[in-house]
Amino acid sequence: MTAEERRNLRAFQDYVIKILDPTYILSYMSPWFKDDEVQYIRAEKNNKGTMEAASLFLKFLLELQEEGWFRGFLDALAHAGYSGLYEAIESWDFQTIERLEEYRSLLKRLQPEFKTTVNPKDILPEVSKCLISQECEEIMQVCSNKGLMAGAEKMVECFLRSDKENWPKTLKLALDKEESKFSELWTVDKGAKNIDVKVLEDDEMETSDIQIFYKEESECQNLSQNSCPSSEVSHIYTPVKPRNYQLELALPAKEGKNTIICAPTGCGKTFVSLLICEHHLKKFPQGQKGKVVFFAVQLPVYEQQKSVFSNYFERLGYKVAGVSGATSENVSVKQIVENNDIIILTPQILVNSLKNGTIPSLSVFTLMIFDECHNTGKHHPYNMIMFNYLDQKLGGSSDPLPQVIGLTASVGIGDAKSTAEAVEYICRLCASLDTSVIATVKDNLEELEEIVYKPQKFFRKVESRTTDRFKCIISQLMRETESLAKSIFDEIGTITLEGISQIQNREFGTQKYEQWIVTVQKACTVFQLPDKDEESRICKALFLYTSHLRKYNDALIINEHARMKDALDYLKDFFTNVRAAGFDEIEQDLTRRFEEKLQKLESVSMDPSNENPKLKDLCFILQEEYHLNPESRTILFVKTRALVDALKKWIEENSELSFLKPGILTGRGKTNQNTGMTLPAQKCALDAFRTNGDKKILIATSVADEGIDIAECNLVILYEYVGNVIKMIQTRGRGRARGSKCFLLTSNAAVIEKEKINIYKEKMMNDSISMLQTWNEAVFKEKVLQIQIQEKVIRDRQGKVEPVPDKENKKLLCRKCKAFACYTVDIRVVEECHYTVVGDAFRKCFVSKLHPKPKSFGYFEKRAKIFCARPNCSHDWGIHVKYKIFEIPVIKIESFVVEDIATGAQKLYAKWKDFHFEKIPFDAKEMSK
């Protein structure tokens, strides 16, 4: 069981808790669970209920360290009949279970009618295949002991936990067969959307299943009155009257002007964009049509906006569709654009489509909307799109250009030190987006302030530990490891460890040390010696020493901001993975050194006197705020994913805070240290925080800064977390409720100082916008045009010269041990972005192990992971897939060192696109030979 799978199980635990009755699988889990734990779980079900028992079961499950428990858990689910849950966990894809949510919600509301109209004994034979066998026995027992109504109530309870995809349809067929009156209410073909409106009015609405209709709660009158309408309401359209400030924001865009709309988070900018789109599409005369593209950078925002636009516009007869990186391999971008009126895209999709000619030009669109438009700069995909637009504009093309709208809570001011510099920065953003109007709320400020509350900001300077025995022990291990690395450099004799990097004053447990060790590791990977066996030995040794130093440094950062216990658990997981891989003499030595200190580290981490004072202060703030308002909703921002996991465990294990039931939200991207949350996991976390009243706190990294629709909360805590003025406004904007507060908690006075500078910069930004709004529009347009011309001259002068592919044959060597892998002449490009190696020779260079998460995407079926075959190396080289009818390896360039055969020079590449060798397309005929 890898740390990643353990983390996934934690991320998806809400689904498991909703479905699983742990008492049905306890007998299968006896090899892993103690007798007293089994009794605790049974008692929890009897005293508090099934969901509480499932929660306790998962707590015990995730604490297990014995080999094989995860597979045992999956087998137990299969034996007990939880086939849907089994499949979801094995693939980490809960979309099928998620789709059942609307039927659960409908059944909850119709429960009174079900109890009085359905005879559970009559339909049980037909629906038993959708229930667990023990549930069927319990339903019959309840019918016998307590009567049919109680049995029907028990049946509803079982259906609400069913993980079978077809239970709604099976129930419908059983009801029809018995000619039950309830069948008229149970509409399956179109789901809960067809439920009679009267049923909604008659029954009390459930607040446990929330689906916010628009991006932000205060975007329309009927929704802002109730921050948690039931999920069914979103399917019944009620005309919405826009607020006056929203009409003010939309006015310049409705007049056809390219506009940046700058307004606070929570005011309903998405609703403003809906108004602009509707006006734009309706203005075209008979026989002409508009085409709108809406860009969202982050996938969760893309998913959310696609849903919002679909719900709003499809009732008006417009076609809405979307393409993202997650779906682009399975759809035709060209057809999606041609066949729809509104297209939601992640911007890189359009960048790629313009580059390969799938979309001939931006003239196919009549309106482009950039969400979080402050990102339009440097090499961001937004800027790549606008480069295309500006080349068309300044190149004298007669083709019409689309109108451009930007949405943001903060345009930012970059590094500006004065209002004049801030004005120049904002003008450059306007030039990038070809806008000469910045729309802010001026005439309806009072109304805006009634809706969007600016939270009070508090700075809390807290103390760090005065003595840190954990840090002392780990620092000693790091010094020993550095010394071992230095001894290798002594063998080389031509360079020193200190001489590799210019970074000075590197202290253990800092970001600066992280930067230093990454630089050193990259340099060590391309060391060259005349004796290639010696080169392999030395490079591998340095790779291992630097990898261990990096992990130790990570642990010290966790220790600084969380508990010693969390930092120690992080290291224990790392060494568990080390043992499971190559585990050569160096790794054995480093593991032995760690294990010699382990008892002392365990003792230190369990000593109450070593509690982190920062956590005491965080605990005090949370207790105080929840004492004042037990219904508080909190977002806790932290810097790293490791810290997210650590603080979640701390809250869950703290008896004074465990009632908060924390959720987590981190990015999807993969770093060198770990993988991010999958999109379904992000959606699950957000839905749980929005809809589950028990989930009172969400711990998040910067992914929650921008755009993602987070339920209204009244407490934002920035835990050692600070960025630029844009980040400050975005994070603070998450606290939307009246009387909301924002705490910055840090032990570093410089962090507080930086945040105070951000507050000053926010005022400078607002003053600069006000100044620009006084400019004559023609003057503003001329200023923007001059910037655009200057920037195009620079862009053209630099020129994007396509690099000439190097046709010389190169070697790929294992990045860890320098073992030969393949030649570049044997590499083939599959579907333009995946790289395989042809020929039998390469197959002898790697070994494969079944992939822990096999899945299919496009023509690919991921089956196994491949590793360096050299004994005691086992470096991860990529994956083994079935592509159409071919079984092929797919390698990743970051796992290799590239060596020039002629000169012997070695280089590292992070991405294939940076490696300019002659790329030969994959050819099925070549494989058949």
XYZ file of C-alpha atoms in Angstrom, residues 474-890:
417
model
C 17.473 15.102 11.960
C 20.130 17.798 11.463
C 22.741 15.343 12.754
C 21.531 12.738 10.230
C 21.721 15.385 7.487
C 25.279 16.328 8.479
C 26.253 12.643 8.355
C 24.634 12.250 4.933
C 26.325 15.418 3.632
C 29.630 14.051 4.954
C 29.065 10.786 3.038
C 28.346 12.804 -0.106
C 31.524 14.876 0.463
C 33.574 11.678 0.678
C 32.358 10.806 -2.820
C 33.483 14.241 -4.036
C 36.852 13.616 -2.393
C 37.139 10.486 -4.557
C 36.496 12.563 -7.677
C 39.010 15.182 -6.535
C 38.117 17.818 -9.152
C 35.094 19.449 -7.506
C 33.634 19.996 -4.018
C 30.071 19.760 -2.760
C 30.124 23.477 -1.846
C 31.431 24.401 -5.298
C 28.463 23.038 -7.224
C 25.898 25.720 -6.321
C 26.148 29.468 -5.740
C 23.418 29.329 -3.058
C 24.963 30.329 0.274
C 23.778 30.362 3.927
C 21.677 27.263 3.411
C 20.102 26.260 6.702
C 18.533 22.846 7.262
C 14.740 22.915 7.087
C 14.392 25.877 4.698
C 13.247 26.508 1.134
C 16.773 27.746 0.375
C 18.183 24.335 1.325
C 15.570 22.709 -0.937
C 16.754 24.899 -3.847
C 20.380 24.060 -3.081
C 19.888 20.295 -2.899
C 17.851 20.266 -6.164
C 20.687 22.145 -7.908
C 23.264 19.732 -6.497
C 21.250 16.651 -7.489
C 20.901 17.851 -11.095
C 24.632 18.590 -11.316
C 25.549 15.184 -9.846
C 23.410 13.383 -12.390
C 25.603 14.515 -15.315
C 29.039 13.902 -13.751
C 31.311 12.099 -16.185
C 34.391 9.941 -15.606
C 36.618 7.950 -17.974
C 35.665 4.727 -16.193
C 31.952 4.332 -16.931
C 31.384 1.732 -14.186
C 32.909 4.149 -11.698
C 30.767 6.961 -13.119
C 27.655 4.816 -12.615
C 28.608 3.984 -9.008
C 29.372 7.595 -8.084
C 26.318 9.134 -9.786
C 24.014 6.592 -8.180
C 25.551 7.189 -4.719
C 25.143 10.961 -5.050
C 21.579 10.523 -6.341
C 20.703 8.526 -3.212
C 22.438 10.884 -0.768
C 20.785 13.979 -2.258
C 17.349 12.263 -2.356
C 17.632 11.433 1.355
C 18.789 14.972 2.213
C 15.774 16.352 0.379
C 13.376 14.156 2.336
C 15.026 15.089 5.630
C 14.652 18.751 4.700
C 10.949 18.216 3.896
C 10.482 16.589 7.310
C 12.066 19.583 9.072
C 9.699 21.956 7.242
C 6.727 19.831 8.353
C 8.124 19.772 11.906
C 8.462 23.587 11.886
C 4.791 24.125 11.069
C 3.057 20.974 12.370
C 3.731 18.157 14.836
C 6.952 16.212 15.235
C 4.805 13.090 14.867
C 3.687 14.152 11.364
C 7.261 14.837 10.276
C 8.348 11.449 11.616
C 5.458 9.666 9.852
C 6.542 11.357 6.605
C 10.058 9.929 6.999
C 8.805 6.481 8.010
C 6.683 6.333 4.820
C 9.738 7.341 2.780
C 11.947 4.633 4.273
C 9.181 2.045 3.784
C 9.209 2.904 0.061
C 13.036 2.788 0.010
C 12.986 -0.785 1.352
C 10.438 -1.780 -1.301
C 12.642 -0.557 -4.189
C 16.289 -1.393 -5.038
C 17.609 -1.159 -1.454
C 21.345 -1.388 -2.219
C 24.230 -1.063 0.278
C 24.030 2.737 0.445
C 20.269 2.675 1.055
C 20.733 -0.035 3.683
C 23.373 2.115 5.412
C 21.203 5.259 5.333
C 18.167 3.282 6.558
C 20.250 1.783 9.402
C 21.382 5.263 10.478
C 17.772 6.464 10.545
C 16.555 3.388 12.442
C 19.292 3.856 15.065
C 17.700 7.240 15.840
C 14.121 6.043 15.438
C 13.451 5.148 19.080
C 14.735 8.548 20.209
C 12.690 10.287 17.501
C 9.563 8.359 18.564
C 10.139 9.359 22.187
C 10.709 13.024 21.322
C 7.658 13.197 19.035
C 5.369 11.712 21.724
C 6.606 14.075 24.482
C 3.809 16.621 25.203
C 6.397 19.268 26.139
C 7.492 19.347 22.485
C 4.089 20.488 21.212
C 4.329 23.134 18.508
C 3.350 26.584 19.927
C 2.005 27.551 16.496
C -0.539 24.742 16.711
C -1.534 25.863 20.210
C -2.299 29.307 18.811
C -4.154 27.873 15.811
C -6.166 25.666 18.156
C -6.998 28.699 20.342
C -8.245 30.719 17.346
C -10.433 27.855 16.098
C -11.878 27.126 19.553
C -12.600 30.795 20.179
C -14.261 31.362 16.795
C -16.400 28.216 17.032
C -17.370 29.136 20.594
C -18.607 32.528 19.329
C -20.283 30.952 16.295
C -20.686 27.147 16.262
C -21.849 27.331 12.617
C -18.578 28.917 11.430
C -17.151 27.697 8.124
C -13.375 27.900 7.739
C -10.793 27.722 4.976
C -7.260 27.132 6.233
C -4.605 28.003 3.617
C -1.152 26.391 3.839
C 1.893 26.284 1.544
C 2.475 22.602 0.795
C 0.563 19.355 0.272
C 2.579 17.663 3.015
C 1.403 20.346 5.436
C -2.219 19.847 4.306
C -1.990 16.162 5.249
C -0.226 16.923 8.547
C -2.755 19.531 9.725
C -5.675 17.299 8.725
C -4.293 14.492 10.913
C -3.652 16.950 13.761
C -7.248 18.233 13.713
C -8.714 14.711 13.469
C -6.598 13.488 16.390
C -7.181 16.583 18.553
C -10.143 15.890 20.864
C -10.946 19.624 21.050
C -11.048 20.082 17.256
C -12.060 16.712 15.775
C -15.685 17.946 15.502
C -14.505 20.132 12.581
C -14.163 17.005 10.366
C -11.616 18.582 7.989
C -11.606 18.178 4.240
C -8.606 18.856 2.008
C -8.099 20.496 -1.374
C -4.771 20.444 -3.222
C -3.657 20.869 -6.824
C -3.687 18.175 -9.500
C -0.137 18.675 -10.750
C 2.564 16.135 -10.046
C 5.687 17.395 -8.298
C 8.977 15.629 -7.681
C 7.755 14.905 -4.189
C 4.261 13.554 -4.746
C 1.222 13.461 -6.989
C -1.713 15.804 -6.627
C -5.410 15.190 -6.105
C -7.302 13.775 -9.047
C -10.163 15.812 -10.471
C -12.830 13.475 -8.970
C -11.106 13.804 -5.584
C -11.137 17.605 -5.857
C -14.824 17.561 -6.780
C -15.555 15.201 -3.899
C -13.738 17.487 -1.436
C -15.503 20.622 -2.674
C -18.928 18.960 -2.707
C -18.407 17.650 0.821
C -17.478 21.119 2.098
C -20.403 22.750 0.299
C -23.037 20.225 1.202
C -22.005 18.451 4.386
C -22.734 20.585 7.428
C -20.393 18.412 9.484
C -17.406 19.400 7.322
C -16.664 22.724 9.000
C -13.122 23.327 7.723
C -11.325 22.935 4.401
C -7.514 22.818 4.420
C -6.221 24.017 1.063
C -3.133 24.970 -0.907
C -3.098 27.762 -3.507
C -5.478 25.788 -5.746
C -8.332 27.354 -3.741
C -7.003 30.899 -4.301
C -8.628 31.497 -7.621
C -11.943 30.845 -9.210
C -12.975 27.597 -7.557
C -16.456 27.931 -6.128
C -16.098 27.450 -2.387
C -19.127 27.658 -0.184
C -19.535 30.877 1.759
C -17.315 30.912 4.817
C -16.787 33.400 7.610
C -13.261 32.479 8.703
C -10.103 32.437 6.569
C -6.809 31.462 8.208
C -3.514 31.990 6.357
C -1.086 29.651 8.127
C 2.441 30.792 7.251
C 0.896 31.658 3.894
C 1.489 34.860 1.972
C 1.876 35.789 -1.691
C 1.364 38.865 -3.836
C -1.473 41.391 -3.738
C -3.580 39.262 -6.147
C -3.274 36.202 -3.895
C -4.126 38.308 -0.824
C -7.326 39.638 -2.388
C -8.334 36.197 -3.684
C -7.804 34.377 -0.388
C -9.359 37.098 1.706
C -12.310 37.079 -0.718
C -13.126 33.552 0.404
C -14.484 34.990 3.662
C -17.800 36.259 2.325
C -20.217 36.133 5.231
C -21.127 39.201 7.266
C -18.730 39.605 10.175
C -16.127 37.354 8.535
C -12.510 37.388 9.708
C -9.141 36.689 8.145
C -6.174 35.665 10.322
C -2.557 35.576 9.217
C -0.717 33.248 11.591
C 3.087 33.214 11.400
C 6.254 33.024 13.463
C 8.106 35.145 10.910
C 7.840 38.922 11.303
C 8.855 39.328 7.640
C 5.692 37.480 6.553
C 3.502 39.981 8.421
C 5.484 42.839 6.918
C 4.972 41.418 3.427
C 1.219 41.158 3.981
C 1.107 44.783 5.178
C 2.924 45.771 1.982
C 0.245 43.869 0.024
C -2.465 45.920 1.759
C -0.627 49.094 0.735
C -0.290 47.758 -2.814
C -4.033 47.035 -2.945
C -4.733 50.707 -2.219
C -2.188 51.700 -4.883
C -3.930 49.380 -7.360
C -7.366 50.847 -6.636
C -6.025 54.409 -6.928
C -4.380 53.538 -10.251
C -7.597 52.042 -11.651
C -9.518 55.154 -10.552
C -6.947 57.336 -12.318
C -7.197 55.285 -15.539
C -10.979 55.524 -15.451
C -10.673 59.328 -15.674
C -8.682 59.091 -18.919
C -10.332 59.907 -22.198
C -11.155 56.578 -23.851
C -9.431 57.565 -27.092
C -6.274 58.448 -25.150
C -6.430 55.100 -23.323
C -6.864 53.234 -26.639
C -3.864 55.028 -28.136
C -1.721 54.171 -25.085
C -2.764 50.514 -25.370
C -2.012 50.480 -29.119
C 1.477 51.932 -28.624
C 2.289 49.248 -26.031
C 0.981 46.549 -28.370
C 3.144 47.813 -31.272
C 6.253 47.967 -29.050
C 5.634 44.471 -27.687
C 5.072 43.049 -31.199
C 8.348 44.572 -32.436
C 10.188 42.911 -29.513
C 8.333 39.640 -30.082
C 9.109 39.627 -33.808
C 12.747 40.548 -33.218
C 13.209 37.725 -30.762
C 11.262 35.504 -33.127
C 10.123 32.040 -32.271
C 12.746 30.247 -34.321
C 11.825 26.619 -34.517
C 14.864 24.661 -33.287
C 16.501 22.448 -35.904
C 16.232 18.799 -34.784
C 19.581 17.251 -33.948
C 19.865 14.204 -36.213
C 22.896 12.815 -34.409
C 22.193 9.617 -32.498
C 22.183 9.993 -28.689
C 22.179 7.593 -25.736
C 19.604 7.577 -22.945
C 21.075 6.503 -19.601
C 19.223 5.789 -16.351
C 19.226 9.021 -14.352
C 19.890 7.165 -11.117
C 22.556 4.555 -12.003
C 23.679 5.604 -15.525
C 22.811 2.163 -16.971
C 22.350 2.265 -20.760
C 18.677 2.319 -21.766
C 18.365 3.025 -25.501
C 19.399 5.127 -28.502
C 17.312 8.045 -29.767
C 17.083 6.397 -33.210
C 14.921 3.724 -31.565
C 12.471 6.220 -30.021
C 9.076 6.702 -31.696
C 6.419 9.339 -31.039
C 2.906 8.019 -30.395
C -0.119 10.314 -30.828
C 2.241 13.337 -30.963
C 3.029 13.366 -27.247
C 3.946 9.887 -25.947
C 7.362 8.298 -26.486
C 8.084 4.596 -26.890
C 11.189 2.561 -27.773
C 11.128 -0.062 -30.543
C 13.285 -3.177 -30.794
C 13.886 -6.127 -28.494
C 17.095 -4.718 -26.968
C 15.233 -2.182 -24.825
C 12.994 -4.847 -23.301
C 16.054 -6.365 -21.611
C 16.866 -3.024 -19.961
C 13.720 -2.747 -17.837
C 11.537 -4.806 -15.538
C 7.817 -4.242 -15.053
C 5.367 -4.481 -12.172
C 1.589 -4.344 -12.390
C 0.364 -0.755 -12.240
C -1.331 0.093 -8.913
C -3.973 2.130 -10.777
C -4.515 0.626 -14.245
C -6.860 2.640 -16.423
C -7.697 3.467 -20.038
C -7.394 6.810 -21.794
C -7.958 7.286 -25.519
C -6.342 4.369 -27.353
C -4.132 3.587 -24.357
C -4.662 1.025 -21.608
C -2.217 1.565 -18.756
C -1.148 -1.856 -17.444
C 2.231 -1.768 -15.667
C 5.051 0.444 -14.432
C 8.562 -0.060 -15.794
C 11.812 0.259 -13.828
C 15.536 0.091 -14.499
C 16.531 -3.583 -14.597
C 19.986 -3.048 -13.081
C 20.128 -4.823 -9.674
C 19.559 -2.497 -6.714
C 18.480 0.437 -8.893
C 14.766 0.061 -9.819
C 14.495 3.697 -10.939
C 11.043 4.537 -12.324
C 11.276 4.843 -16.136
C 7.600 5.082 -17.092
C 4.709 2.760 -17.871
C 3.769 -0.224 -20.037
C 0.576 0.176 -22.061
C -1.593 -1.533 -24.601
C -1.894 0.895 -27.510
C -4.542 -0.324 -29.942
C -3.241 -3.888 -30.538
C 0.372 -3.226 -29.496
C 2.022 -3.793 -26.114
C 4.586 -0.978 -25.773
C 6.623 0.829 -23.098
C 6.089 4.595 -22.689
